[in-house]
Coordinates of C-alpha atoms in Angstrom, one line a residue:
M1 CA 242.2 106.5 -44.7
A2 CA 238.8 104.9 -44.2
T3 CA 236.7 107.7 -45.9
G4 CA 235.8 105.6 -49.0
Y5 CA 234.7 102.7 -46.9
V6 CA 232.6 104.9 -44.6
V7 CA 230.8 106.5 -47.6
I8 CA 230.3 103.2 -49.5
L9 CA 229.1 101.3 -46.4
S10 CA 226.8 104.1 -45.2
L11 CA 225.2 104.3 -48.6
L12 CA 224.8 100.5 -48.7
A13 CA 223.4 100.5 -45.1
G14 CA 221.0 103.3 -46.1
V15 CA 219.6 101.5 -49.1
V16 CA 219.2 98.2 -47.2
G17 CA 217.8 100.1 -44.2
F18 CA 215.2 101.8 -46.4
T19 CA 214.0 98.5 -47.9
T20 CA 214.1 96.8 -44.5
S21 CA 211.9 99.6 -43.1
I22 CA 209.3 99.3 -45.8
T23 CA 209.1 95.5 -45.6
G24 CA 209.4 95.5 -41.8
M25 CA 206.4 97.8 -41.4
S26 CA 204.4 95.4 -43.6
N27 CA 205.6 92.4 -41.6
A28 CA 205.0 94.0 -38.2
A29 CA 201.5 95.1 -39.3
Q30 CA 200.5 91.5 -40.0
W31 CA 201.8 90.5 -36.5
D32 CA 202.2 86.8 -36.8
A33 CA 205.3 84.7 -36.0
S34 CA 206.7 84.2 -39.5
N35 CA 206.4 87.8 -40.5
L36 CA 208.0 89.0 -37.2
Y37 CA 210.9 86.6 -37.7
A38 CA 211.4 87.9 -41.2
A39 CA 211.4 91.5 -39.9
S40 CA 213.8 90.5 -37.2
A41 CA 216.3 88.9 -39.6
S42 CA 216.2 91.8 -42.0
S43 CA 216.7 94.3 -39.2
L44 CA 219.7 92.3 -37.9
I45 CA 221.3 92.5 -41.3
T46 CA 220.7 96.2 -41.6
W47 CA 222.0 96.8 -38.1
S48 CA 225.2 94.8 -38.8
L49 CA 225.9 96.8 -41.9
T50 CA 225.3 100.1 -40.0
L51 CA 227.7 98.9 -37.3
L52 CA 230.3 98.1 -39.8
A53 CA 230.0 101.6 -41.3
M54 CA 230.0 103.0 -37.8
G55 CA 233.2 101.1 -37.0
F56 CA 234.9 102.7 -40.0
A57 CA 233.5 106.1 -39.0
C58 CA 235.0 105.6 -35.5
K59 CA 238.3 104.7 -37.1
E60 CA 238.1 107.8 -39.2
I61 CA 237.5 109.9 -36.1
E62 CA 240.5 108.3 -34.5
I63 CA 242.7 109.1 -37.5
G64 CA 241.5 112.7 -37.3
W65 CA 241.6 113.6 -41.0
S66 CA 237.9 114.2 -41.6
G67 CA 236.2 117.4 -42.7
T68 CA 232.9 118.8 -41.3
T69 CA 230.7 116.9 -43.8
L70 CA 232.3 113.6 -43.0
R71 CA 232.0 114.3 -39.3
A72 CA 228.3 115.0 -39.8
L73 CA 228.0 111.6 -41.6
E74 CA 229.8 109.9 -38.7
A75 CA 227.5 111.5 -36.2
V76 CA 224.5 110.4 -38.1
L77 CA 225.8 106.8 -38.4
I78 CA 226.4 106.6 -34.6
T79 CA 222.9 107.9 -33.9
V80 CA 221.2 105.7 -36.5
S81 CA 223.0 102.6 -35.1
G82 CA 221.5 103.3 -31.7
S83 CA 218.0 103.9 -33.0
Q84 CA 218.2 100.7 -35.1
L85 CA 219.2 98.8 -31.9
F86 CA 216.1 100.2 -30.2
G87 CA 213.9 99.0 -33.2
M88 CA 215.5 95.6 -33.1
I89 CA 214.8 95.2 -29.4
A90 CA 211.2 96.2 -30.0
I91 CA 210.8 93.6 -32.7
H92 CA 212.3 90.9 -30.5
A93 CA 210.0 91.9 -27.7
G94 CA 207.1 91.4 -30.0
I95 CA 208.3 88.0 -31.0
E96 CA 208.7 87.0 -27.3
E97 CA 205.2 88.3 -26.6
L98 CA 203.7 86.5 -29.5
S99 CA 205.4 83.2 -28.5
R100 CA 204.2 83.6 -24.9
Y101 CA 200.6 83.9 -26.0
G102 CA 200.6 80.8 -28.3
G103 CA 202.0 81.9 -31.6
G104 CA 198.7 83.3 -33.1
R105 CA 197.5 86.8 -33.4
V106 CA 197.6 88.9 -30.3

């Protein structure tokens, strides 16, 4: 069963996601090209870890041996991966806007 992998990867993705959020807010507040690229790279790493945990969660749902607590964790993982995708798209849109206007402060 994939329960151990789901729990370990979701904890790892949570810790990495928390640190990415803190540093990403600082990088996005400065709004220049190098800081937005750093925020983009760290959000991509966090999103990939969350997708890996979500993949194991989907496998666990397919097996069907999960309790209510694990089902709640799986639902949260699926929701968080969608919201992280939205945040990544917003950062990439900011990079594109910044590069369109000459690479300086907008």
